[in-house]
Amino acid sequence: MNYRDIIVFDFETGGRNPYKCQPTQIAAVAIHGRKLTVQPGGYFNSEIRPILDDDKAIELGLDPVEDEALAVTRKNREDLAKAPQPKAVWQKFTNFVNKYNFKKTNYYAPIAAGYNIIGFDMPIVERMCQQYKSGRQGLFNPIHKIDLMHTVWMWMENNADVKSLSMDSMRDLLGMDKENAHDALQDVKDTANLLIAFMKLIRRVSPSVKFEKAFADGNIHL
């Protein structure tokens, strides 16, 4: 049974390559592992100042900030130039996540959750940890991660009406408001609502499923 808290988080970035793009915003919400409610002080949100000089960004091995990405996230270079530096934001985010590591050990660290975090957000976490802590990420639980895109795939892969697994498609399917989509704070709220709904559904359904010795009678698939 899980007693670890769950941190739903999301980056907005100035590009599409998680190994070289520059973060422009990070937001998170901390969810109680048993109650599935927001923890006290459980929201984090900050814009991040990218390197806006394209030549300097390339010299440092980073992708320049793309106008197309700024249009999607409704950000502009003038405001981002006034945002806090990445190192300061990352330190505050680290402090936020560590508040919910109740035993202060790696294996009781909060579980990372989000939408497409395996393919996009977690590589950025690894980069930020290596850049500012000189080592692999230790913020989140090293074993468990919840990627809601994978969860959605398992539930929707046999649904002919679902043409895309994007978060915007899920918003359309579920009747969620899209007005503030692609703002990191709104994205984590929407993802957290999806996470809580699925976890409550699974908690309702799973007690009625017989797992113990389910294959003992030889009724296997291969």
Short mmCIF file of C-alpha atoms in Angstrom, two decimals:
data_model
loop_
_atom_site.label_atom_id
_atom_site.label_comp_id
_atom_site.label_asym_id
_atom_site.label_seq_id
_atom_site.Cartn_x
_atom_site.Cartn_y
_atom_site.Cartn_z
CA MET A 1 0.00 0.00 0.00
CA ASN A 2 1.36 3.40 -0.96
CA TYR A 3 1.95 6.00 1.76
CA ARG A 4 4.28 8.21 -0.24
CA ASP A 5 3.03 11.56 -1.41
CA ILE A 6 2.70 12.19 -5.13
CA ILE A 7 4.08 15.31 -6.80
CA VAL A 8 2.35 16.15 -10.08
CA PHE A 9 4.60 18.54 -11.96
CA ASP A 10 5.04 20.09 -15.39
CA PHE A 11 7.60 22.15 -17.28
CA GLU A 12 6.84 24.69 -19.96
CA THR A 13 9.83 25.12 -22.22
CA GLY A 14 11.21 27.14 -25.10
CA GLY A 15 11.64 24.07 -27.31
CA ARG A 16 10.68 20.45 -27.87
CA ASN A 17 13.90 18.54 -27.17
CA PRO A 18 13.94 17.62 -23.46
CA TYR A 19 17.70 17.14 -23.53
CA LYS A 20 18.47 20.65 -24.79
CA CYS A 21 15.39 22.86 -24.40
CA GLN A 22 15.29 25.68 -21.87
CA PRO A 23 12.57 25.61 -19.18
CA THR A 24 10.44 28.74 -18.97
CA GLN A 25 8.08 27.64 -16.17
CA ILE A 26 7.69 24.86 -13.63
CA ALA A 27 4.62 24.14 -11.53
CA ALA A 28 3.67 21.32 -9.17
CA VAL A 29 1.00 20.12 -6.77
CA ALA A 30 1.60 17.73 -3.86
CA ILE A 31 -1.06 15.03 -3.41
CA HIS A 32 -1.49 13.02 -0.19
CA GLY A 33 -0.74 9.39 -1.03
CA ARG A 34 -3.74 7.96 0.83
CA LYS A 35 -6.33 10.74 0.95
CA LEU A 36 -5.69 11.90 -2.64
CA THR A 37 -6.11 15.50 -1.52
CA VAL A 38 -3.81 18.49 -1.91
CA GLN A 39 -1.26 18.66 0.88
CA PRO A 40 -0.96 21.84 2.99
CA GLY A 41 1.19 24.34 1.11
CA GLY A 42 0.96 21.92 -1.78
CA TYR A 43 1.30 24.23 -4.78
CA PHE A 44 4.47 25.46 -6.50
CA ASN A 45 4.67 27.75 -9.51
CA SER A 46 7.44 29.86 -10.98
CA GLU A 47 8.54 31.18 -14.33
CA ILE A 48 12.20 30.59 -15.22
CA ARG A 49 14.52 32.95 -17.06
CA PRO A 50 15.98 31.28 -20.16
CA ILE A 51 19.05 32.44 -22.06
CA LEU A 52 17.49 34.68 -24.69
CA ASP A 53 20.71 35.29 -26.61
CA ASP A 54 20.59 32.51 -29.22
CA ASP A 55 24.36 32.42 -29.79
CA LYS A 56 25.06 32.16 -26.06
CA ALA A 57 22.48 29.39 -25.67
CA ILE A 58 24.04 27.40 -28.52
CA GLU A 59 27.51 27.95 -27.06
CA LEU A 60 26.28 26.36 -23.81
CA GLY A 61 24.79 23.40 -25.64
CA LEU A 62 21.18 24.56 -25.31
CA ASP A 63 18.49 25.11 -27.90
CA PRO A 64 17.52 28.74 -28.52
CA VAL A 65 14.08 29.75 -27.34
CA GLU A 66 11.58 29.24 -30.17
CA ASP A 67 8.85 31.77 -30.96
CA GLU A 68 6.47 28.89 -31.70
CA ALA A 69 6.94 27.52 -28.19
CA LEU A 70 6.34 30.94 -26.65
CA ALA A 71 3.13 31.26 -28.65
CA VAL A 72 1.85 27.93 -27.30
CA THR A 73 2.60 28.87 -23.69
CA ARG A 74 1.54 32.52 -24.15
CA LYS A 75 4.87 33.87 -22.87
CA ASN A 76 7.01 36.68 -24.21
CA ARG A 77 10.71 37.42 -24.10
CA GLU A 78 10.31 40.70 -22.20
CA ASP A 79 8.57 39.05 -19.23
CA LEU A 80 10.87 36.03 -19.25
CA ALA A 81 13.90 38.34 -19.09
CA LYS A 82 12.60 39.45 -15.67
CA ALA A 83 11.91 35.93 -14.36
CA PRO A 84 14.08 34.33 -11.64
CA GLN A 85 17.28 32.57 -12.66
CA PRO A 86 17.06 28.78 -13.16
CA LYS A 87 19.35 27.98 -10.22
CA ALA A 88 17.21 29.96 -7.77
CA VAL A 89 13.99 28.40 -9.05
CA TRP A 90 15.44 24.91 -8.91
CA GLN A 91 16.55 25.39 -5.30
CA LYS A 92 13.03 26.50 -4.33
CA PHE A 93 11.51 23.57 -6.19
CA THR A 94 13.92 21.18 -4.48
CA ASN A 95 12.89 22.56 -1.09
CA PHE A 96 9.23 22.18 -2.06
CA VAL A 97 9.59 18.52 -3.06
CA ASN A 98 11.70 17.67 -0.02
CA LYS A 99 8.94 18.89 2.31
CA TYR A 100 6.96 15.80 1.29
CA ASN A 101 9.76 13.28 1.81
CA PHE A 102 8.58 12.33 5.29
CA LYS A 103 11.50 9.98 6.08
CA LYS A 104 14.12 12.02 4.21
CA THR A 105 15.36 8.99 2.29
CA ASN A 106 15.34 8.21 -1.45
CA TYR A 107 12.84 5.38 -1.16
CA TYR A 108 10.33 7.48 0.77
CA ALA A 109 10.76 10.44 -1.57
CA PRO A 110 7.55 11.59 -3.29
CA ILE A 111 6.45 9.80 -6.42
CA ALA A 112 6.86 11.86 -9.59
CA ALA A 113 3.70 12.16 -11.66
CA GLY A 114 2.64 14.04 -14.75
CA TYR A 115 1.52 13.73 -18.35
CA ASN A 116 4.31 12.42 -20.61
CA ILE A 117 6.87 12.92 -17.84
CA ILE A 118 8.84 9.80 -18.80
CA GLY A 119 9.56 11.13 -22.26
CA PHE A 120 9.79 14.84 -21.51
CA ASP A 121 9.78 16.20 -17.96
CA MET A 122 11.97 13.62 -16.19
CA PRO A 123 14.91 14.12 -18.58
CA ILE A 124 14.74 17.82 -17.71
CA VAL A 125 14.73 16.96 -14.00
CA GLU A 126 17.85 14.85 -14.54
CA ARG A 127 19.54 17.73 -16.34
CA MET A 128 18.65 20.25 -13.65
CA CYS A 129 19.82 17.97 -10.85
CA GLN A 130 23.12 17.29 -12.56
CA GLN A 131 23.63 20.98 -13.30
CA TYR A 132 22.82 22.29 -9.84
CA LYS A 133 23.47 19.32 -7.53
CA SER A 134 26.29 17.50 -9.35
CA GLY A 135 24.59 14.15 -9.46
CA ARG A 136 21.62 12.08 -10.59
CA GLN A 137 18.18 13.13 -9.49
CA GLY A 138 17.32 12.20 -5.92
CA LEU A 139 14.26 14.37 -5.51
CA PHE A 140 11.74 11.73 -6.47
CA ASN A 141 11.28 8.08 -5.65
CA PRO A 142 13.86 6.10 -7.67
CA ILE A 143 11.44 3.23 -8.44
CA HIS A 144 7.91 4.53 -8.90
CA LYS A 145 6.74 7.10 -11.45
CA ILE A 146 3.23 7.79 -12.69
CA ASP A 147 2.95 8.85 -16.30
CA LEU A 148 -0.73 9.57 -16.90
CA MET A 149 -0.27 9.23 -20.65
CA HIS A 150 0.56 5.55 -20.09
CA THR A 151 -2.45 5.13 -17.81
CA VAL A 152 -4.71 6.75 -20.39
CA TRP A 153 -3.31 4.44 -23.09
CA MET A 154 -4.19 1.35 -21.06
CA TRP A 155 -7.78 2.51 -20.56
CA MET A 156 -8.33 4.00 -24.01
CA GLU A 157 -6.36 1.78 -26.42
CA ASN A 158 -9.51 -0.15 -27.38
CA ASN A 159 -11.68 2.95 -27.75
CA ALA A 160 -12.11 3.75 -31.46
CA ASP A 161 -13.35 7.24 -30.65
CA VAL A 162 -10.00 8.26 -29.14
CA LYS A 163 -7.76 9.50 -31.95
CA SER A 164 -5.00 11.07 -29.85
CA LEU A 165 -3.59 10.65 -26.36
CA SER A 166 -2.55 14.30 -26.06
CA MET A 167 -3.64 16.14 -22.93
CA ASP A 168 -5.70 18.50 -25.08
CA SER A 169 -7.55 15.50 -26.54
CA MET A 170 -8.22 14.22 -23.03
CA ARG A 171 -9.54 17.66 -22.07
CA ASP A 172 -11.95 17.50 -25.03
CA LEU A 173 -13.01 13.94 -24.21
CA LEU A 174 -13.58 14.65 -20.52
CA GLY A 175 -15.11 18.09 -20.92
CA MET A 176 -12.30 19.98 -19.20
CA ASP A 177 -11.82 23.70 -19.78
CA LYS A 178 -8.97 24.43 -22.22
CA GLU A 179 -8.82 28.20 -21.75
CA ASN A 180 -5.58 28.19 -19.70
CA ALA A 181 -4.07 25.02 -21.16
CA HIS A 182 -0.27 25.04 -21.57
CA ASP A 183 0.22 27.14 -18.49
CA ALA A 184 2.20 24.84 -16.21
CA LEU A 185 0.04 25.47 -13.14
CA GLN A 186 -3.19 24.80 -15.02
CA ASP A 187 -1.64 21.72 -16.61
CA VAL A 188 -0.68 20.22 -13.24
CA LYS A 189 -4.16 20.90 -11.86
CA ASP A 190 -5.74 19.17 -14.86
CA THR A 191 -3.29 16.27 -14.65
CA ALA A 192 -3.82 15.94 -10.90
CA ASN A 193 -7.59 15.76 -11.42
CA LEU A 194 -7.04 13.02 -13.99
CA LEU A 195 -4.68 11.16 -11.65
CA ILE A 196 -7.08 11.32 -8.70
CA ALA A 197 -10.01 10.18 -10.85
CA PHE A 198 -8.10 7.16 -12.18
CA MET A 199 -6.70 6.23 -8.77
CA LYS A 200 -10.17 6.35 -7.21
CA LEU A 201 -11.54 4.27 -10.09
CA ILE A 202 -8.78 1.67 -9.70
CA ARG A 203 -9.28 1.55 -5.92
CA ARG A 204 -12.98 0.85 -6.48
CA VAL A 205 -12.45 -1.80 -9.14
CA SER A 206 -9.35 -3.66 -7.95
CA PRO A 207 -10.89 -5.27 -4.80
CA SER A 208 -13.34 -7.14 -7.04
CA VAL A 209 -10.55 -8.61 -9.18
CA LYS A 210 -9.08 -11.92 -8.03
CA PHE A 211 -5.31 -11.69 -8.39
CA GLU A 212 -4.23 -14.43 -5.99
CA LYS A 213 -3.36 -17.62 -7.91
CA ALA A 214 -5.07 -16.22 -11.00
CA PHE A 215 -2.84 -18.37 -13.26
CA ALA A 216 -2.71 -21.41 -10.99
CA ASP A 217 -5.30 -23.33 -13.01
CA GLY A 218 -3.22 -23.01 -16.16
CA ASN A 219 -5.47 -20.36 -17.68
CA ILE A 220 -2.63 -18.33 -19.16
CA HIS A 221 -2.37 -16.44 -22.43
CA LEU A 222 0.81 -17.76 -24.03
#
